[in-house]
CSV table of N, CA and C in Angstrom, one decimal:
chain,number,residue,atom,x,y,z
A,13,UNK,N,-13.6,20.7,-17.5
A,13,UNK,CA,-13.5,20.7,-18.7
A,13,UNK,C,-13.2,22.0,-19.3
A,14,UNK,N,-12.6,22.1,-20.7
A,14,UNK,CA,-12.4,23.4,-21.1
A,14,UNK,C,-13.8,23.9,-21.9
A,15,UNK,N,-13.9,25.2,-21.9
A,15,UNK,CA,-14.7,26.1,-22.5
A,15,UNK,C,-15.3,25.4,-23.7
A,16,UNK,N,-16.5,25.2,-23.8
A,16,UNK,CA,-17.3,24.5,-24.8
A,16,UNK,C,-17.4,23.0,-25.0
A,17,UNK,N,-16.8,22.4,-24.0
A,17,UNK,CA,-16.9,21.2,-23.8
A,17,UNK,C,-17.8,20.5,-23.1
A,18,UNK,N,-18.3,19.2,-23.1
A,18,UNK,CA,-19.2,18.7,-22.4
A,18,UNK,C,-18.4,17.2,-22.0
A,19,UNK,N,-18.4,17.0,-20.8
A,19,UNK,CA,-17.9,15.7,-20.3
A,19,UNK,C,-19.3,14.9,-19.7
A,20,UNK,N,-19.1,13.7,-20.1
A,20,UNK,CA,-19.9,12.8,-19.4
A,20,UNK,C,-19.4,11.6,-18.6
A,21,UNK,N,-19.4,11.4,-17.5
A,21,UNK,CA,-18.8,10.4,-16.5
A,21,UNK,C,-19.8,9.3,-16.1
A,22,UNK,N,-19.4,7.9,-16.1
A,22,UNK,CA,-20.4,7.0,-15.8
A,22,UNK,C,-19.6,6.2,-14.8
A,23,UNK,N,-20.3,6.3,-13.5
A,23,UNK,CA,-19.5,5.5,-12.7
A,23,UNK,C,-20.2,4.0,-12.9
A,24,UNK,N,-18.9,3.3,-13.0
A,24,UNK,CA,-18.9,1.9,-13.3
A,24,UNK,C,-18.7,0.7,-12.2
A,25,UNK,N,-18.1,1.1,-11.0
A,25,UNK,CA,-17.8,0.3,-10.3
A,25,UNK,C,-17.5,1.1,-8.7
A,26,UNK,N,-17.7,0.5,-7.7
A,26,UNK,CA,-17.4,1.2,-6.5
A,26,UNK,C,-16.6,0.2,-5.5
A,27,UNK,N,-16.1,0.4,-4.3
A,27,UNK,CA,-15.4,-0.4,-3.2
A,27,UNK,C,-15.6,0.6,-2.0
A,28,UNK,N,-15.7,-0.5,-1.1
A,28,UNK,CA,-15.8,0.3,0.1
A,28,UNK,C,-14.2,1.0,1.0
A,29,UNK,N,-14.4,2.1,1.4
A,29,UNK,CA,-13.0,2.6,2.0
A,29,UNK,C,-12.8,1.9,3.1
A,30,UNK,N,-11.3,1.8,3.0
A,30,UNK,CA,-10.8,0.8,4.4
A,30,UNK,C,-9.6,1.7,4.9
A,31,UNK,N,-9.2,1.6,6.4
A,31,UNK,CA,-8.3,1.8,6.5
A,31,UNK,C,-7.8,1.0,8.1
A,32,UNK,N,-6.5,0.7,8.0
A,32,UNK,CA,-6.0,0.1,9.2
A,32,UNK,C,-5.4,1.0,10.3
A,33,UNK,N,-5.5,1.3,11.7
A,33,UNK,CA,-5.1,2.0,12.2
A,33,UNK,C,-3.9,1.9,12.6
A,34,UNK,N,-3.1,3.1,12.6
A,34,UNK,CA,-1.8,3.0,12.7
A,34,UNK,C,-1.3,2.5,13.8
A,35,UNK,N,-1.9,2.3,14.9
A,35,UNK,CA,-1.6,1.9,16.1
A,35,UNK,C,-2.3,0.6,16.2
A,36,UNK,N,-2.6,-0.3,15.4
A,36,UNK,CA,-2.8,-2.0,15.0
A,36,UNK,C,-1.4,-2.7,15.6
A,37,UNK,N,-1.8,-3.7,16.3
A,37,UNK,CA,-0.4,-4.0,16.3
A,37,UNK,C,0.2,-5.1,15.2
A,38,UNK,N,-0.5,-5.1,14.3
A,38,UNK,CA,0.0,-5.6,13.0
A,38,UNK,C,0.6,-4.5,12.0
A,39,UNK,N,0.4,-3.4,12.5
A,39,UNK,CA,0.9,-2.1,11.6
A,39,UNK,C,2.3,-1.9,12.6
A,40,UNK,N,2.0,-2.3,14.0
A,40,UNK,CA,3.4,-1.9,14.6
A,40,UNK,C,4.6,-3.0,14.1
A,41,UNK,N,3.9,-4.2,14.0
A,41,UNK,CA,5.0,-5.2,13.6
A,41,UNK,C,5.5,-5.0,12.0
A,42,UNK,N,4.6,-4.4,11.4
A,42,UNK,CA,5.3,-4.1,10.1
A,42,UNK,C,6.3,-2.9,10.2
A,43,UNK,N,6.1,-2.2,10.9
A,43,UNK,CA,6.9,-0.9,11.1
A,43,UNK,C,8.4,-1.5,12.1
A,44,UNK,N,8.2,-2.6,12.8
A,44,UNK,CA,9.1,-3.1,13.1
A,44,UNK,C,10.1,-3.7,12.4
A,45,UNK,N,9.4,-4.1,11.3
A,45,UNK,CA,10.1,-5.2,10.3
A,45,UNK,C,10.8,-3.9,9.1
A,46,UNK,N,10.1,-2.8,9.0
A,46,UNK,CA,11.0,-1.9,8.1
A,46,UNK,C,12.0,-1.2,8.8
A,47,UNK,N,12.0,-0.9,10.2
A,47,UNK,CA,13.1,-0.8,11.1
A,47,UNK,C,14.3,-1.7,11.0
A,48,UNK,N,14.1,-3.4,10.8
A,48,UNK,CA,14.9,-4.1,10.9
A,48,UNK,C,15.8,-4.0,9.9
A,49,UNK,N,15.0,-3.7,8.9
A,49,UNK,CA,15.8,-4.1,7.5
A,49,UNK,C,16.3,-2.7,7.0
A,50,UNK,N,15.7,-1.7,7.0
A,50,UNK,CA,15.9,-0.4,6.5
A,50,UNK,C,16.9,0.7,7.4
A,51,UNK,N,16.5,0.5,8.9
A,51,UNK,CA,17.4,1.0,9.8
A,51,UNK,C,16.6,2.4,10.4
A,52,UNK,N,15.3,2.4,10.0
A,52,UNK,CA,14.5,3.7,10.3
A,52,UNK,C,13.1,3.4,10.1
A,53,UNK,N,12.5,4.1,10.8
A,53,UNK,CA,11.1,4.0,10.8
A,53,UNK,C,10.1,4.3,9.6
A,54,UNK,N,9.2,3.5,9.0
A,54,UNK,CA,8.5,4.0,7.8
A,54,UNK,C,8.0,5.2,8.1
A,55,UNK,N,7.8,5.8,6.7
A,55,UNK,CA,6.9,6.9,6.7
A,55,UNK,C,5.2,6.3,6.5
A,56,UNK,N,4.5,7.3,7.2
A,56,UNK,CA,2.8,6.2,7.2
A,56,UNK,C,2.3,7.4,6.1
A,57,UNK,N,1.7,6.6,5.0
A,57,UNK,CA,1.0,7.5,4.1
A,57,UNK,C,-0.4,6.7,3.6
A,58,UNK,N,-1.2,7.8,3.6
A,58,UNK,CA,-2.8,7.2,3.1
A,58,UNK,C,-2.7,7.0,1.9
A,59,UNK,N,-2.2,5.5,1.0
A,59,UNK,CA,-2.2,5.7,-0.2
A,59,UNK,C,-3.0,4.1,-0.4
A,60,UNK,N,-3.3,3.9,-1.5
A,60,UNK,CA,-3.5,2.5,-2.2
A,60,UNK,C,-4.5,2.4,-3.4
A,61,UNK,N,-4.8,3.8,-3.7
A,61,UNK,CA,-5.8,4.0,-4.7
A,61,UNK,C,-6.6,3.3,-4.8
A,62,UNK,N,-7.4,2.3,-5.8
A,62,UNK,CA,-8.6,1.8,-5.6
A,62,UNK,C,-8.2,0.2,-5.6
A,63,UNK,N,-8.2,-0.4,-4.4
A,63,UNK,CA,-8.0,-1.5,-4.1
A,63,UNK,C,-9.2,-2.1,-3.4
A,64,UNK,N,-10.6,-2.4,-3.9
A,64,UNK,CA,-11.5,-2.6,-3.3
A,64,UNK,C,-11.5,-4.0,-2.4
A,65,UNK,N,-10.5,-4.9,-3.0
A,65,UNK,CA,-10.7,-6.1,-2.1
A,65,UNK,C,-10.2,-6.2,-0.9
A,66,UNK,N,-9.4,-5.0,-0.6
A,66,UNK,CA,-8.7,-4.8,0.8
A,66,UNK,C,-9.9,-4.9,1.9
A,67,UNK,N,-10.9,-4.1,2.0
A,67,UNK,CA,-12.1,-4.2,2.8
A,67,UNK,C,-12.9,-5.7,2.5
A,68,UNK,N,-12.8,-6.2,1.6
A,68,UNK,CA,-13.6,-7.9,1.7
A,68,UNK,C,-12.8,-8.5,2.3
A,69,UNK,N,-11.5,-8.6,2.1
A,69,UNK,CA,-10.6,-9.3,2.9
A,69,UNK,C,-10.8,-9.2,4.6
A,70,UNK,N,-10.7,-7.7,4.8
A,70,UNK,CA,-11.1,-7.5,6.0
A,70,UNK,C,-12.2,-8.1,6.9
A,71,UNK,N,-13.2,-8.0,6.2
A,71,UNK,CA,-14.9,-8.4,6.4
A,71,UNK,C,-14.5,-9.8,6.6
A,72,UNK,N,-14.3,-10.6,5.6
A,72,UNK,CA,-14.6,-12.1,5.5
A,72,UNK,C,-13.3,-12.8,6.3
A,73,UNK,N,-12.6,-12.3,6.6
A,73,UNK,CA,-11.2,-12.8,7.4
A,73,UNK,C,-11.6,-12.4,8.9
A,74,UNK,N,-12.2,-11.2,9.1
A,74,UNK,CA,-12.1,-10.9,10.3
A,74,UNK,C,-10.7,-10.6,11.3
A,75,UNK,N,-9.9,-10.0,10.1
A,75,UNK,CA,-8.4,-10.1,10.5
A,75,UNK,C,-8.1,-8.6,10.1
A,76,UNK,N,-7.1,-7.9,10.4
A,76,UNK,CA,-6.4,-6.5,9.9
A,76,UNK,C,-5.8,-6.9,8.8
A,77,UNK,N,-5.7,-5.9,7.9
A,77,UNK,CA,-4.6,-6.0,6.7
A,77,UNK,C,-3.7,-4.9,6.7
A,78,UNK,N,-2.7,-5.5,6.0
A,78,UNK,CA,-1.6,-4.4,6.3
A,78,UNK,C,-1.2,-4.4,4.7
A,79,UNK,N,-1.1,-3.1,4.3
A,79,UNK,CA,-0.4,-3.1,3.0
A,79,UNK,C,1.1,-2.5,3.1
A,80,UNK,N,1.9,-2.9,2.5
A,80,UNK,CA,3.4,-2.7,2.8
A,80,UNK,C,4.1,-2.4,1.4
A,81,UNK,N,4.4,-1.0,1.0
A,81,UNK,CA,5.1,-0.7,0.2
A,81,UNK,C,6.7,-0.5,-0.1
A,82,UNK,N,7.1,-0.5,-1.1
A,82,UNK,CA,8.4,-0.5,-1.3
A,82,UNK,C,9.0,0.3,-2.5
A,83,UNK,N,7.9,1.1,-3.4
A,83,UNK,CA,8.3,1.6,-4.3
A,83,UNK,C,8.4,3.1,-3.9
A,84,UNK,N,9.0,3.9,-5.0
A,84,UNK,CA,9.4,5.3,-4.5
A,84,UNK,C,8.7,6.1,-5.5
A,85,UNK,N,8.4,7.5,-5.1
A,85,UNK,CA,7.3,8.2,-5.9
A,85,UNK,C,7.8,8.6,-7.6
A,86,UNK,N,8.9,8.5,-7.7
A,86,UNK,CA,9.6,8.8,-9.2
A,86,UNK,C,9.5,7.3,-10.0
A,87,UNK,N,8.7,6.1,-9.6
A,87,UNK,CA,8.9,5.0,-10.3
A,87,UNK,C,7.7,5.1,-11.3
A,88,UNK,N,6.9,5.8,-11.6
A,88,UNK,CA,5.9,6.1,-12.4
A,88,UNK,C,5.2,4.9,-12.4
A,89,UNK,N,4.4,4.2,-11.3
A,89,UNK,CA,3.9,3.7,-11.1
A,89,UNK,C,2.5,3.2,-12.3
A,90,UNK,N,2.4,2.3,-13.1
A,90,UNK,CA,1.2,2.4,-14.0
A,90,UNK,C,1.3,3.3,-15.1
A,91,UNK,N,2.7,3.8,-15.4
A,91,UNK,CA,2.7,5.2,-16.0
A,91,UNK,C,3.9,4.6,-17.2
A,92,UNK,N,4.5,5.3,-18.3
A,92,UNK,CA,5.1,4.9,-19.0
A,92,UNK,C,6.4,5.3,-18.5
A,93,UNK,N,7.4,4.7,-18.7
A,93,UNK,CA,8.5,4.5,-18.2
A,93,UNK,C,8.7,3.9,-16.5
A,94,UNK,N,7.6,3.0,-16.5
A,94,UNK,CA,7.5,2.7,-15.0
A,94,UNK,C,8.8,1.5,-14.5
A,95,UNK,N,9.4,1.8,-13.4
A,95,UNK,CA,10.4,0.9,-13.1
A,95,UNK,C,10.3,1.1,-11.8
A,96,UNK,N,10.9,-0.4,-11.0
A,96,UNK,CA,11.3,-0.3,-9.5
A,96,UNK,C,12.7,-0.6,-9.4
A,97,UNK,N,13.1,0.0,-8.2
A,97,UNK,CA,14.3,0.1,-7.8
A,97,UNK,C,14.8,-1.5,-7.3
A,98,UNK,N,16.0,-1.9,-7.7
A,98,UNK,CA,16.2,-3.3,-7.4
A,98,UNK,C,16.5,-3.3,-5.9
A,99,UNK,N,17.6,-2.6,-5.4
A,99,UNK,CA,17.8,-2.5,-4.0
A,99,UNK,C,16.6,-2.5,-3.3
A,100,UNK,N,15.4,-1.7,-3.3
A,100,UNK,CA,14.2,-1.8,-3.1
A,100,UNK,C,13.3,-3.0,-3.3
A,101,UNK,N,13.4,-3.8,-3.9
A,101,UNK,CA,12.8,-5.0,-4.5
A,101,UNK,C,13.4,-6.2,-3.5
A,102,UNK,N,15.1,-5.9,-3.4
A,102,UNK,CA,15.6,-6.9,-2.3
A,102,UNK,C,15.2,-6.6,-1.1
A,103,UNK,N,15.4,-5.4,-0.6
A,103,UNK,CA,15.2,-5.0,0.7
A,103,UNK,C,13.6,-5.3,1.2
A,104,UNK,N,12.6,-5.2,0.1
A,104,UNK,CA,11.2,-5.5,0.3
A,104,UNK,C,10.9,-7.0,0.7
A,105,UNK,N,11.7,-7.8,-0.1
A,105,UNK,CA,11.4,-9.3,0.4
A,105,UNK,C,12.3,-9.7,1.7
A,106,UNK,N,13.0,-9.0,2.1
A,106,UNK,CA,13.8,-9.0,3.6
A,106,UNK,C,12.6,-8.5,4.5
A,107,UNK,N,12.1,-7.4,4.5
A,107,UNK,CA,11.4,-6.7,5.2
A,107,UNK,C,10.0,-7.5,5.0
A,108,UNK,N,9.4,-8.2,4.0
A,108,UNK,CA,8.2,-8.9,4.6
A,108,UNK,C,8.5,-10.2,5.4
A,109,UNK,N,9.9,-10.9,4.9
A,109,UNK,CA,10.4,-12.0,5.8
A,109,UNK,C,10.4,-11.7,7.3
A,110,UNK,N,11.0,-10.2,7.4
A,110,UNK,CA,11.0,-10.0,8.9
A,110,UNK,C,9.6,-10.0,9.4
A,111,UNK,N,8.6,-9.3,8.8
A,111,UNK,CA,7.3,-9.0,9.3
A,111,UNK,C,6.8,-10.7,9.4
A,112,UNK,N,6.8,-11.3,8.7
A,112,UNK,CA,6.5,-12.8,8.9
A,112,UNK,C,6.9,-13.3,10.4
A,113,UNK,N,8.1,-13.3,10.5
A,113,UNK,CA,9.3,-13.7,11.7
A,113,UNK,C,8.5,-12.8,12.9
A,114,UNK,N,8.2,-11.8,12.8
A,114,UNK,CA,7.9,-11.1,14.0
A,114,UNK,C,6.1,-11.3,14.3
A,115,UNK,N,5.3,-11.6,13.3
A,115,UNK,CA,4.0,-12.0,13.7
A,115,UNK,C,3.9,-13.5,13.8
C-alpha cells in the first residue's frame, strides 16, 4: 500500500488446489487432440485462476479433470476490451471433438 494508507483484507472463500499430472493418460489424449487440429503440441501452462469446483469434480467423480484452453494472452480475459479470436473458437470446437473421439 502507498505510504500512509492502511489496507484491510477479508478472506471470503477458498478452494482446494488441484493439478492433473502432465503424464496423465487424459492429458496425453488432450495433447493429441491439439496436435490433430493445430498441427503442433500444446504449451503446458499452470493457469486457471480460481476454479474451486475442479478439485470437487475430481474428488466426487474420482476421475481425472482436463482443462483445455483456447484463448490468447492478449485477449484481456474478464477485462475491458475482452475478445476471443474466432479462428481459435472454431479450432477449439474441433479440438474438443477430436479429444472426445480419442477418449
